[in-house]
XYZ file of C-alpha atoms in Angstrom:
587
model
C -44.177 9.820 -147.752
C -41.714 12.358 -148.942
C -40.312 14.746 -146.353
C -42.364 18.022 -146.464
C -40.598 21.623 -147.680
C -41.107 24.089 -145.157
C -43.127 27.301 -145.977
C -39.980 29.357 -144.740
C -37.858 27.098 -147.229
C -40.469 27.689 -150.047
C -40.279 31.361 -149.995
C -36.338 31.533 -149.099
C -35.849 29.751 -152.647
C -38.203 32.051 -154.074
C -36.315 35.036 -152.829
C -33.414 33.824 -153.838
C -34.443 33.004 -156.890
C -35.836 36.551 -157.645
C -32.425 37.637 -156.954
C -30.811 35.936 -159.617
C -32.770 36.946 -161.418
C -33.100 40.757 -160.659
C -29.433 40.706 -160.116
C -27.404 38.591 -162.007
C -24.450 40.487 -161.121
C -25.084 39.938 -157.399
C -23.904 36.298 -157.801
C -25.335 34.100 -155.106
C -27.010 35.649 -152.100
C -29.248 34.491 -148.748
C -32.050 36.291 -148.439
C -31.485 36.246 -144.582
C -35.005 35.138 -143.914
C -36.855 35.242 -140.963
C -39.977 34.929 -139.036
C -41.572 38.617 -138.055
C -43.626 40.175 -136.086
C -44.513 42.755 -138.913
C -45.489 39.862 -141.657
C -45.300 36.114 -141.794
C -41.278 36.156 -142.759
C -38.810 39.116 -142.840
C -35.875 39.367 -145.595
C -32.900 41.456 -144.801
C -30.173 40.699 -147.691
C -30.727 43.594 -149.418
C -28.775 45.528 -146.640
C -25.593 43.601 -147.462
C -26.011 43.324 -151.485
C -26.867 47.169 -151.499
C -23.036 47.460 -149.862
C -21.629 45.010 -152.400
C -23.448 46.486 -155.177
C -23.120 49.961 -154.159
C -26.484 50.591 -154.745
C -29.783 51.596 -153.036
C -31.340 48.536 -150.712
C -34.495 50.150 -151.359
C -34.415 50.468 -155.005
C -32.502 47.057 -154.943
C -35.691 45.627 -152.998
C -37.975 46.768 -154.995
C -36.060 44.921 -158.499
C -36.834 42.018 -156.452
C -40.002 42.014 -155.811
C -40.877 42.769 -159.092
C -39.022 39.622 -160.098
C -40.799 37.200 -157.386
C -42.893 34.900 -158.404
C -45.507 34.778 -156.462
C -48.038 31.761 -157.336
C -50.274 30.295 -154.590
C -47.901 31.003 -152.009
C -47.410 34.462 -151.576
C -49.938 36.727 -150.668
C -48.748 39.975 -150.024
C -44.741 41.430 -150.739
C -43.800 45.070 -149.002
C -40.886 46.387 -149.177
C -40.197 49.033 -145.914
C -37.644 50.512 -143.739
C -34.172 50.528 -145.326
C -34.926 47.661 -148.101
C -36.559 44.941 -145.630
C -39.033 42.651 -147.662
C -42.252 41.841 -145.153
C -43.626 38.426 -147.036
C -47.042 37.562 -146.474
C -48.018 33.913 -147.332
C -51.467 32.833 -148.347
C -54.120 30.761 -146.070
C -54.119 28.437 -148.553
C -50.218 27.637 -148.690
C -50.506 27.227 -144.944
C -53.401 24.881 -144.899
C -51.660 22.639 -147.838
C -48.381 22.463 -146.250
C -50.106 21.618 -143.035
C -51.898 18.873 -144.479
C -48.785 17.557 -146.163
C -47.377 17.361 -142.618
C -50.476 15.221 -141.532
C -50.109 12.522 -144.122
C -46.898 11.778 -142.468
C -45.825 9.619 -140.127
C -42.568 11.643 -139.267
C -44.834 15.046 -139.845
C -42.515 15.639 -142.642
C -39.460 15.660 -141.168
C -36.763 15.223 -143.153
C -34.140 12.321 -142.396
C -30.530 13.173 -142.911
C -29.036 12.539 -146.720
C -25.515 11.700 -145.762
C -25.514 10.482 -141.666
C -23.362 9.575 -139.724
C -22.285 7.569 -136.414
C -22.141 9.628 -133.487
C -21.063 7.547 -130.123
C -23.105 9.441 -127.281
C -20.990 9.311 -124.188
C -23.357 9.962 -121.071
C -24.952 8.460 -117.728
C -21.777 7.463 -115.812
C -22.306 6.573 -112.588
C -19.796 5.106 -110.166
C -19.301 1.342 -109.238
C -20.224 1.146 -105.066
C -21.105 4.352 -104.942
C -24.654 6.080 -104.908
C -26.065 8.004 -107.397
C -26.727 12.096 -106.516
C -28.353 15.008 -108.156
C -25.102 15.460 -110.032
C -25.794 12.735 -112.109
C -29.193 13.817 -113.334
C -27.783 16.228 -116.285
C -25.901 13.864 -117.715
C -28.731 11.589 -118.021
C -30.789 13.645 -118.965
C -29.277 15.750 -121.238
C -27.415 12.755 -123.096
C -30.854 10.662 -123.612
C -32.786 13.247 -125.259
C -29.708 13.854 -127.588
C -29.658 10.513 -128.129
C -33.963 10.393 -128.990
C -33.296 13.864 -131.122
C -30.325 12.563 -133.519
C -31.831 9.048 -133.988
C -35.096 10.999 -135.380
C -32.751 13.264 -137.955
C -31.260 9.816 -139.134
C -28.034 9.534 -137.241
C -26.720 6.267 -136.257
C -26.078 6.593 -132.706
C -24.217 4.022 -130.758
C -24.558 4.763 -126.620
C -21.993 4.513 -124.377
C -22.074 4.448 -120.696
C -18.506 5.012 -119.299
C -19.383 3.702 -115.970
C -16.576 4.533 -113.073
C -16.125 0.675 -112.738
C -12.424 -0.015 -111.993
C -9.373 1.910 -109.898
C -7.283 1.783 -106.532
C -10.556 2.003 -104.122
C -11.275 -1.510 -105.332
C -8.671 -3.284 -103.616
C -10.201 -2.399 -100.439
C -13.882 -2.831 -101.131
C -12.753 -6.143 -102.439
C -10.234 -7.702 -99.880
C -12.781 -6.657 -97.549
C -15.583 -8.755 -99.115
C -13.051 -11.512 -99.459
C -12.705 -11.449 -95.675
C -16.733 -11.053 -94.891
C -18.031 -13.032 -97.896
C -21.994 -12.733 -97.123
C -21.539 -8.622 -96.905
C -23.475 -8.734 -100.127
C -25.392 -11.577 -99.963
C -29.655 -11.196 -100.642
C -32.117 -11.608 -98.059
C -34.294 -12.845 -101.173
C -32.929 -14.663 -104.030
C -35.515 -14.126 -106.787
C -35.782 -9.984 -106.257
C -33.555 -7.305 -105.169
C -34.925 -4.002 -105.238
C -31.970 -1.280 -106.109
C -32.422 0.456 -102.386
C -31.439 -2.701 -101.162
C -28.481 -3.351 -103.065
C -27.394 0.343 -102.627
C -27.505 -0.288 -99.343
C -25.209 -3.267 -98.928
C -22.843 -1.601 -100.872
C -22.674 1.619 -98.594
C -22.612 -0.633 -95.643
C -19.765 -2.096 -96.916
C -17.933 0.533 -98.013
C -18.104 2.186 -94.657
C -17.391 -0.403 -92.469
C -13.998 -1.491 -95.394
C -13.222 2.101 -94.717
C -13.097 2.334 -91.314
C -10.817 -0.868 -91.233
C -8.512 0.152 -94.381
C -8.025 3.503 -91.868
C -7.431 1.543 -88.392
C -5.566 -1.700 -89.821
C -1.586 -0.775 -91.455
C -1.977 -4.590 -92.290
C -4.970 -4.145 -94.126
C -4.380 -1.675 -95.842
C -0.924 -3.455 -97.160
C -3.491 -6.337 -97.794
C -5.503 -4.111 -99.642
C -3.052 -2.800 -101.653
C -1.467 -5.971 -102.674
C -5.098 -7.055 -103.725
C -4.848 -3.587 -106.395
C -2.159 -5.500 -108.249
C -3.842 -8.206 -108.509
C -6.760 -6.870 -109.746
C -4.946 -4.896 -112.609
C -2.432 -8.560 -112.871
C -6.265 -10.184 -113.992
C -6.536 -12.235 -111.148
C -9.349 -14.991 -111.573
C -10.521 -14.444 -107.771
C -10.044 -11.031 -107.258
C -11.861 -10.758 -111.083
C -15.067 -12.413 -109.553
C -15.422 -10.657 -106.583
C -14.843 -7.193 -108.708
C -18.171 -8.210 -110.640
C -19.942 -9.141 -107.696
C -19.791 -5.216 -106.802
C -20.336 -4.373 -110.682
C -23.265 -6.775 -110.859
C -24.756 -5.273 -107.937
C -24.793 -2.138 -108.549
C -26.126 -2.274 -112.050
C -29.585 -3.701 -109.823
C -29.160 0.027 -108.315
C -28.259 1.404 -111.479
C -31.110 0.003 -113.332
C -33.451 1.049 -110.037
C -32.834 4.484 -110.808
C -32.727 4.933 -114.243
C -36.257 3.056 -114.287
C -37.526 5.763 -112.052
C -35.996 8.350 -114.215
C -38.119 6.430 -117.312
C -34.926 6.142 -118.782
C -33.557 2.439 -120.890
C -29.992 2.077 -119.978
C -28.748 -1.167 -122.211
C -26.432 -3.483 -120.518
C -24.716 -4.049 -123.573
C -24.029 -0.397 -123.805
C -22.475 -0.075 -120.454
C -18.880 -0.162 -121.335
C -16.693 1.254 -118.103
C -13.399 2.363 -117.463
C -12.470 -1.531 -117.268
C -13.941 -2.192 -120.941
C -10.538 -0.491 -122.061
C -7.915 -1.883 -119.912
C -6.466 -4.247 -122.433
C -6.003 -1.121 -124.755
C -3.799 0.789 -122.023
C -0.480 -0.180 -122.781
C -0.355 0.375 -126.365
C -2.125 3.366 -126.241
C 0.884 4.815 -124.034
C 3.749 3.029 -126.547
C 1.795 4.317 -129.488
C 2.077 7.718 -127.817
C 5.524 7.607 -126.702
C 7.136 6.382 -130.156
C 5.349 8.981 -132.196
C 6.526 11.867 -129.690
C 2.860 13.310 -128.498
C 4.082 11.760 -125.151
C 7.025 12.431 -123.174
C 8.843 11.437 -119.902
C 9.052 13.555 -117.134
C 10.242 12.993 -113.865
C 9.104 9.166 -114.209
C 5.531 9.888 -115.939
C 4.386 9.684 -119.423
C 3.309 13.327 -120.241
C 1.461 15.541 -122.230
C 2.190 19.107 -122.551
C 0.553 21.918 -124.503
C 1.760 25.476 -125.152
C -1.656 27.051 -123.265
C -2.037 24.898 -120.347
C -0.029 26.258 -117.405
C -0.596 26.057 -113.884
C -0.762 28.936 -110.889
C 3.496 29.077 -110.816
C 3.379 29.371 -114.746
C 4.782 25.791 -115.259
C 2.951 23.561 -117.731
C 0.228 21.760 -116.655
C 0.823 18.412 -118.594
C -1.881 15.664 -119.353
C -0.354 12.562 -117.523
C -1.005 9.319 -119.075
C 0.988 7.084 -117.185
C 2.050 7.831 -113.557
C 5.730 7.626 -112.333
C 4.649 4.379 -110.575
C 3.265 2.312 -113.388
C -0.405 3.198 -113.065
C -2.806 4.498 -115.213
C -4.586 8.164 -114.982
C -8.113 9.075 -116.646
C -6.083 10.186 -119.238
C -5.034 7.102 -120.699
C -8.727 5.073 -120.208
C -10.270 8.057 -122.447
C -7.738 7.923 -125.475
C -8.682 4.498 -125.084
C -12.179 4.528 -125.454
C -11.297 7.300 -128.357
C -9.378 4.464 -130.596
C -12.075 2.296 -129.826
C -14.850 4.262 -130.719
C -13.050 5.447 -133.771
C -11.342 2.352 -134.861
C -13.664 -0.421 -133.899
C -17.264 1.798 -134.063
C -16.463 3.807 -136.743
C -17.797 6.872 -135.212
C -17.820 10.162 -137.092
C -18.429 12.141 -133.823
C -18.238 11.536 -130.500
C -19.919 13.358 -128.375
C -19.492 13.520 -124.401
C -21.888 14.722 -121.854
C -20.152 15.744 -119.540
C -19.711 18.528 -116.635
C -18.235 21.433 -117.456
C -15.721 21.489 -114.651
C -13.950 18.713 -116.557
C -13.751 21.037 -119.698
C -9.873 21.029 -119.437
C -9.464 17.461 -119.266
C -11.520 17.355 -122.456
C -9.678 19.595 -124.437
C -6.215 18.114 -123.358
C -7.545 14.877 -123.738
C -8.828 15.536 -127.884
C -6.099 17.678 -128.541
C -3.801 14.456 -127.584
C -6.502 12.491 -129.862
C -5.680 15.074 -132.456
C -1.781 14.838 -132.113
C -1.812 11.339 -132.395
C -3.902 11.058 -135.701
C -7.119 9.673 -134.130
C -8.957 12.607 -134.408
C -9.259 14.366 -137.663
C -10.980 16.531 -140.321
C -13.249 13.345 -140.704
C -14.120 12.140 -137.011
C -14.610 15.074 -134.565
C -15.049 14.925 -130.576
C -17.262 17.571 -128.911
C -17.859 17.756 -125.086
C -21.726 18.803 -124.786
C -20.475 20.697 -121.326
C -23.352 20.858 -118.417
C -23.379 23.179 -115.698
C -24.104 22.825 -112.016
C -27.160 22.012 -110.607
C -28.457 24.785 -107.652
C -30.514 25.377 -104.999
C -33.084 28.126 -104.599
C -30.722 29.857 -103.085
C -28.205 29.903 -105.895
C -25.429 28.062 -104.157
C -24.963 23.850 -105.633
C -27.987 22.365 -104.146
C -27.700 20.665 -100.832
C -29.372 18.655 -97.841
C -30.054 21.035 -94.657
C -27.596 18.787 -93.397
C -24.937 20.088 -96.374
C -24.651 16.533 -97.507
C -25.256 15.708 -101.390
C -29.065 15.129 -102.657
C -29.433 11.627 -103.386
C -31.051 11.359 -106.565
C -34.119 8.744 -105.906
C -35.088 11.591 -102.988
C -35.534 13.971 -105.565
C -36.940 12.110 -107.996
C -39.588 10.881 -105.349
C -40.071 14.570 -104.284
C -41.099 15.495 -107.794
C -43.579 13.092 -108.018
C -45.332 13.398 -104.777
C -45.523 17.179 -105.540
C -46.759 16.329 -109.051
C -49.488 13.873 -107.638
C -50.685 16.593 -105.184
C -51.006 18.923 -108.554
C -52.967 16.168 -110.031
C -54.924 15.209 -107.556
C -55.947 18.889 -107.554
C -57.168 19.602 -111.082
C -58.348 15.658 -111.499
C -62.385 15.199 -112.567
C -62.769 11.721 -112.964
C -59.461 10.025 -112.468
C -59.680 6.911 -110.240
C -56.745 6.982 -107.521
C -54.651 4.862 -109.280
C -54.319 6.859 -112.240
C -53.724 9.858 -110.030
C -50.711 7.852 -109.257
C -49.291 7.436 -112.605
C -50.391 10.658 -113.902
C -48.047 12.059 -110.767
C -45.207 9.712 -111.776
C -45.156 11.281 -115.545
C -45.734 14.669 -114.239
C -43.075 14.574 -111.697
C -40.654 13.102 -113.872
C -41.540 14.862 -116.938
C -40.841 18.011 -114.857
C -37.406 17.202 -113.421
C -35.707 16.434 -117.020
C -37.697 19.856 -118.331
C -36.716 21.984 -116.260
C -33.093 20.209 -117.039
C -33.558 20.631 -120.631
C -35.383 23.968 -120.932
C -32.466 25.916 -119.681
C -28.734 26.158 -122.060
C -26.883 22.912 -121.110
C -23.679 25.221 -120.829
C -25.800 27.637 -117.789
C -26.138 26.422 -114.316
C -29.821 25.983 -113.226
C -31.893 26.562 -110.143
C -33.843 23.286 -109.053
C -36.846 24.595 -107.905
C -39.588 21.795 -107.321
C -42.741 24.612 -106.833
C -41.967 26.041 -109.925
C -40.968 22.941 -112.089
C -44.941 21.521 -111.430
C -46.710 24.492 -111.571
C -49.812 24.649 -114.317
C -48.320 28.205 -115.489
C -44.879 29.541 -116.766
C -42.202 27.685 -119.069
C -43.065 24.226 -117.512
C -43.444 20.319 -118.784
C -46.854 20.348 -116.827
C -48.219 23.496 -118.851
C -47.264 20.985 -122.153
C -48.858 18.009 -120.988
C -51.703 20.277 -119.993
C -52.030 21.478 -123.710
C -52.051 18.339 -125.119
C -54.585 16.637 -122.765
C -56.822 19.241 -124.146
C -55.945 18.287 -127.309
C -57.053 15.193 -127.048
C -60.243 15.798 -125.153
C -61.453 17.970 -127.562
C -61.968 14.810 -129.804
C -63.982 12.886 -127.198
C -66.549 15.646 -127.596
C -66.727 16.493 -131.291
C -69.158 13.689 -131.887
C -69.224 12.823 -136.059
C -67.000 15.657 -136.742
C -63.721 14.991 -137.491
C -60.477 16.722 -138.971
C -60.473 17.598 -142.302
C -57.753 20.285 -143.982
C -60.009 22.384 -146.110
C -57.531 24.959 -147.724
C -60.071 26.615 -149.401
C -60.943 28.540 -145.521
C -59.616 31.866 -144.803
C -57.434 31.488 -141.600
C -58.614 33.793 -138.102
C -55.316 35.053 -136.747
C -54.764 32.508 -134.173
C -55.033 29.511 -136.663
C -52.116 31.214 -138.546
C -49.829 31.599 -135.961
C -50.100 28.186 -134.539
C -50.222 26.820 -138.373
C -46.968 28.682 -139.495
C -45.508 27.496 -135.781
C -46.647 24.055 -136.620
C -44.332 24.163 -140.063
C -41.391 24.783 -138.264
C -41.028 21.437 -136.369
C -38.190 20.212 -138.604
C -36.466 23.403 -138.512
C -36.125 23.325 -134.941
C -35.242 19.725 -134.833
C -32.920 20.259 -137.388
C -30.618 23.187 -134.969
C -31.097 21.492 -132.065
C -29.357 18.123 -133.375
C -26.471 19.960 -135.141
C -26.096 22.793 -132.340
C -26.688 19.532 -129.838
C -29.022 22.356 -128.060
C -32.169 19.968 -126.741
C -33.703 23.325 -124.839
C -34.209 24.838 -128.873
C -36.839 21.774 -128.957
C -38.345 22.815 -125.295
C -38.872 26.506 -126.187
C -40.627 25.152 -129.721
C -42.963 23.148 -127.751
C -43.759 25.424 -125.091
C -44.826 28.348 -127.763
C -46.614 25.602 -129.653
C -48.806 24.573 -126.582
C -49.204 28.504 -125.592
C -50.286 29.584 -129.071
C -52.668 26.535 -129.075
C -54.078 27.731 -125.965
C -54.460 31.281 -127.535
C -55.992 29.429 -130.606
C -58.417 27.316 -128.556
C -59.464 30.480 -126.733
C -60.306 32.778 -129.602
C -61.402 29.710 -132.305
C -64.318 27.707 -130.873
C -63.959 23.748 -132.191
C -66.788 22.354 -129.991
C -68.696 25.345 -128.350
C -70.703 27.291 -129.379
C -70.388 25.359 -132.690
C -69.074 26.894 -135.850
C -69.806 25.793 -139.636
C -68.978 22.166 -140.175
C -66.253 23.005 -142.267
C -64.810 25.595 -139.855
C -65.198 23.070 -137.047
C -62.915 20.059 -139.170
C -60.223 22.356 -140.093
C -60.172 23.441 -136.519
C -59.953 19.787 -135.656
C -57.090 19.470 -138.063
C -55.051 21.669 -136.574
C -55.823 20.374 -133.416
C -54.857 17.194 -134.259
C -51.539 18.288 -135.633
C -50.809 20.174 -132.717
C -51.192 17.004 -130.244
C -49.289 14.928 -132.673
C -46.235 17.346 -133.010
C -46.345 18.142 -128.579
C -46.602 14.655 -128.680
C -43.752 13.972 -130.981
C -41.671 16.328 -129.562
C -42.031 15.804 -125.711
C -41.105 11.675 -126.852
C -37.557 12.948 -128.093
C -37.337 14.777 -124.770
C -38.048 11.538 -123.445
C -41.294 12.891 -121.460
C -44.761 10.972 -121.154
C -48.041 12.887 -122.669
C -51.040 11.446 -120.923
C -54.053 11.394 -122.992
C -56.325 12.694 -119.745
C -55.227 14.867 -117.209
């Protein structure tokens, strides 16, 4: 199927069009169209071509409208206020457009003309070290970004710059060389990923407490560094044994987050190392990079620290090592060079925004980042407790992430369990996982990425308010609407006038691809959450004032009403996929 014109695109062209041809002299002009609360759309241009023209917007309005051409689409054209034009669209126009929609698999989205590659950097964890609530944006955030610009057409290539290599290796691992079962399985065929996060926090507390008590060990442990970073065949293979496991503990988490994370897109810090050194000569012999006091630098005019110095960007330290710095610009030529990436885009917290910009402005120096290939940090804030400060155990320790994400779904069960009619106890159960974890990455997504956000599990399951739970809700209903309609079923009949509440949710319905649309180029995923959440509240206006089942209306009433219905599970359902939430069919 062809992708579907919007009725908001329709009568922009139209507008436009009755511009020309009202006033030629005008040359082109946007009609600055809008949805209103006054008519179906509002168009404000004539303000600013009444200032270029010098003439009255009123007057200049009304040349317009007397040049629109109307057809089947619009109904009614008024022109008030200072030279607004309140557009009206016919039932009919609505009802067509909808069905267009319908006969689509994509709903008439649109895919892009001319995509691109982007390279999604997002989800990095730490090697050894256990995931907390600070990871959950990131995750989050990145996947749905991910969902969102595959579905506008965008090749999108993942990336999961896992904190895999560094200095606190050569402890972890001369320790294991010295107590070689530390990470050995009680069971061979499974390891669950509590299990393996727990021999690797054993571990790394008890190679702590020696690396701090032992001056031999620690010169053992340092010696073991070099090796590491020399390539060292042994000190290689007991490096992956602490990768290896905790990728079980990785996947463990992700699994419970309903989340795919793709081995072969895992690509850490280590996936670059063989790039490092030419990345700093390449840097150093075209001058972006200088020397100072021992260390390859970066400086930049606005970066300046408390004493008013420069702040540079250090690449390499004065001792031969490698900083973040240098692993990034890395991973930039690769994903430029090798991927062929147009954009890359990094989810990541906004506390490293500084980094970031050094980091891409470096790119940028160095000719790896241009007017064709573009990097953009999608920055995150923090996440909070109720009471506003970063969210914390009683204890003050960090919130591991599985106890949070087991929270929300024993809360979301209880909710379930609640409102269920005939679920059996076992659905309960899955119903809660969905719920729970549909409500964690909504509440995530639902608020600006840049803002911080309160995590508030009471409020994240509730059945009322700006919530995943109210969606699902909506679209259960959808669907059991259809388990009671008996031999009706939906049928677009344009030829119906519309009730009020079938508009609204109709002309809501057309905007899908709009609002997919700004929130892939914006990369603003909580444009697509406040879509949805009108959708499913004007359906629940709709089903309120519109019977479908009871008390019965006209047959044809009663399939157009199903039609819409229909449409309206099909785009929450749509939608809440590209957030990467579950919509169960019963609730």
């Amino acid at each position: 199927m062809a992708p579907v014109t919007s009725l908001a695109s329709t009568v922009d062209q139209r507008i436009a069009d009755a511009l020309s041809a009202a006033l030629p002299e005008a040359g082109p002009a946007d009609p600055l169209l809008r949805r209103s609360d006054r008519a179906d759309f509002q168009a404000n241009g004539m303000l600013a071509l009444a200032k270029k023209l010098k003439g009255n917007p009123r007057e200049l309005a009304a040349k317009v409208v007397e040049a629109l051409d109307t057809g089947d689409l619009v109904k009614e054209v008024e022109v008030s206020g200072p030279g607004f034009l309140n557009i009206t669209v016919t039932d009919r126009a609505i009802t067509e457009t909808l069905a267009a929609r319908a006969a689509d698999d994509r709903l008439g989205v649109p895919r892009a003309t001319d995509p691109g590659t982007t390279v999604i950097d997002y989800a990095q964890p730490n090697v050894a070290k256990e995931m907390h609530v600070g990871h959950l944006r990131s995750a989050v955030i990145g996947a749905a970004m991910v969902e969102i610009l595959e579905f506008t057409g965008e090749n999108v290539i993942r990336r999961h710059h896992i904190g895999d290599w560094g200095t606190q290796f050569g402890m972890l691992i001369q320790y294991l060389t010295e107590h070689p079962h530390e990470l050995d399985h009680k069971r061979a065929e499974s390891v669950s990923g509590e299990e393996a996060m727990s021999n690797l926090g054993r571990l790394y507390k008890s190679a702590r407490a020696v690396f701090d008590s032992d001056e031999e060990f620690k010169a053992r442990a340092r010696d073991r560094v070099v090796a590491l970073q020399a390539g060292d065949a042994q000190t290689l293979a007991q490096w992956q044994r602490f990768v290896d496991e905790s990728k079980i503990y990785f996947h463990s988490v992700f699994d419970k987050l309903d989340m795919e994370i793709r081995d072969e897109d895992v690509v850490g810090e280590s996936g670059y190392n063989d790039m490092l050194e030419e990345t700093c000569r390449i840097l150093e012999e075209t001058g972006v990079a200088v020397r100072s006091d021992g260390a390859l630098c970066v400086f930049f005019d606005d970066v300046k620290g408390p004493d008013g110095n420069p702040t540079p960007l250090i690449v390499k330290k004065s001792n031969g090592g490698y900083g973040y710095a240098a692993t990034d610009l890395s991973a930039i030529r690769d994903r430029v060079g090798n991927l062929k990436a147009n954009t890359l885009l990094y989810v990541v917290d906004a506390r490293q925004s500084l980094h970031f910009k050094m980091v891409f402005e470096t790119a940028r120096r160095a000719g790896w980042l241009n007017e064709d290939v573009k990097a953009v940090q999608l920055a995150f804030g923090t996440v909070l407790g109720k009471d506003g400060k970063p969210f914390k155990t009683r204890e003050g320790e960090t919130v591991r992430l599985v106890d949070l994400l087991d929270e929300a779904v024993e809360r979301a069960a209880a909710v379930v369990r609640e409102k269920a009619k005939d679920l059996t106890e076992d659905e309960i159960v899955e119903r809660g996982t969905q719920v729970g974890i549909g409500a964690v990455k909504y509440a995530d997504l639902s608020t600006s990425a840049a803002r911080d956000y309160k995590f508030d599990l009471d409020q994240m399951v509730s059945l009322h308010g700006d919530t995943s739970v109210y969606i699902q809700y909506a679209y259960a209903r959808t669907r059991s609407i259809f388990g009671k309609a008996g031999d009706r079923s939906p049928v677009a009949r344009p030829e119906l006038e519309l009730a009020p509440a079938e508009r609204e949710l109709g002309l809501h319905l057309d905007q899908f691809g709009q609002v997919l649309d700004e929130a892939a180029s914006a990369y603003e995923p909580h444009k697509l959450t406040a879509y949805l959440y009108q959708l499913a509240s004007l359906f629940t206006t709709f089903y309120d004032k519109c019977p479908v089942i009871k008390p019965a209306p006209p047959q044809e009433i009663a399939e157009n009403r199903l039609f819409l219905c229909d449409l309206t599970a099909r785009t929450l359902h749509q939608g809440m996929t590209l957030l990467g939430i579950r919509t169960p069919e019963r609730l």
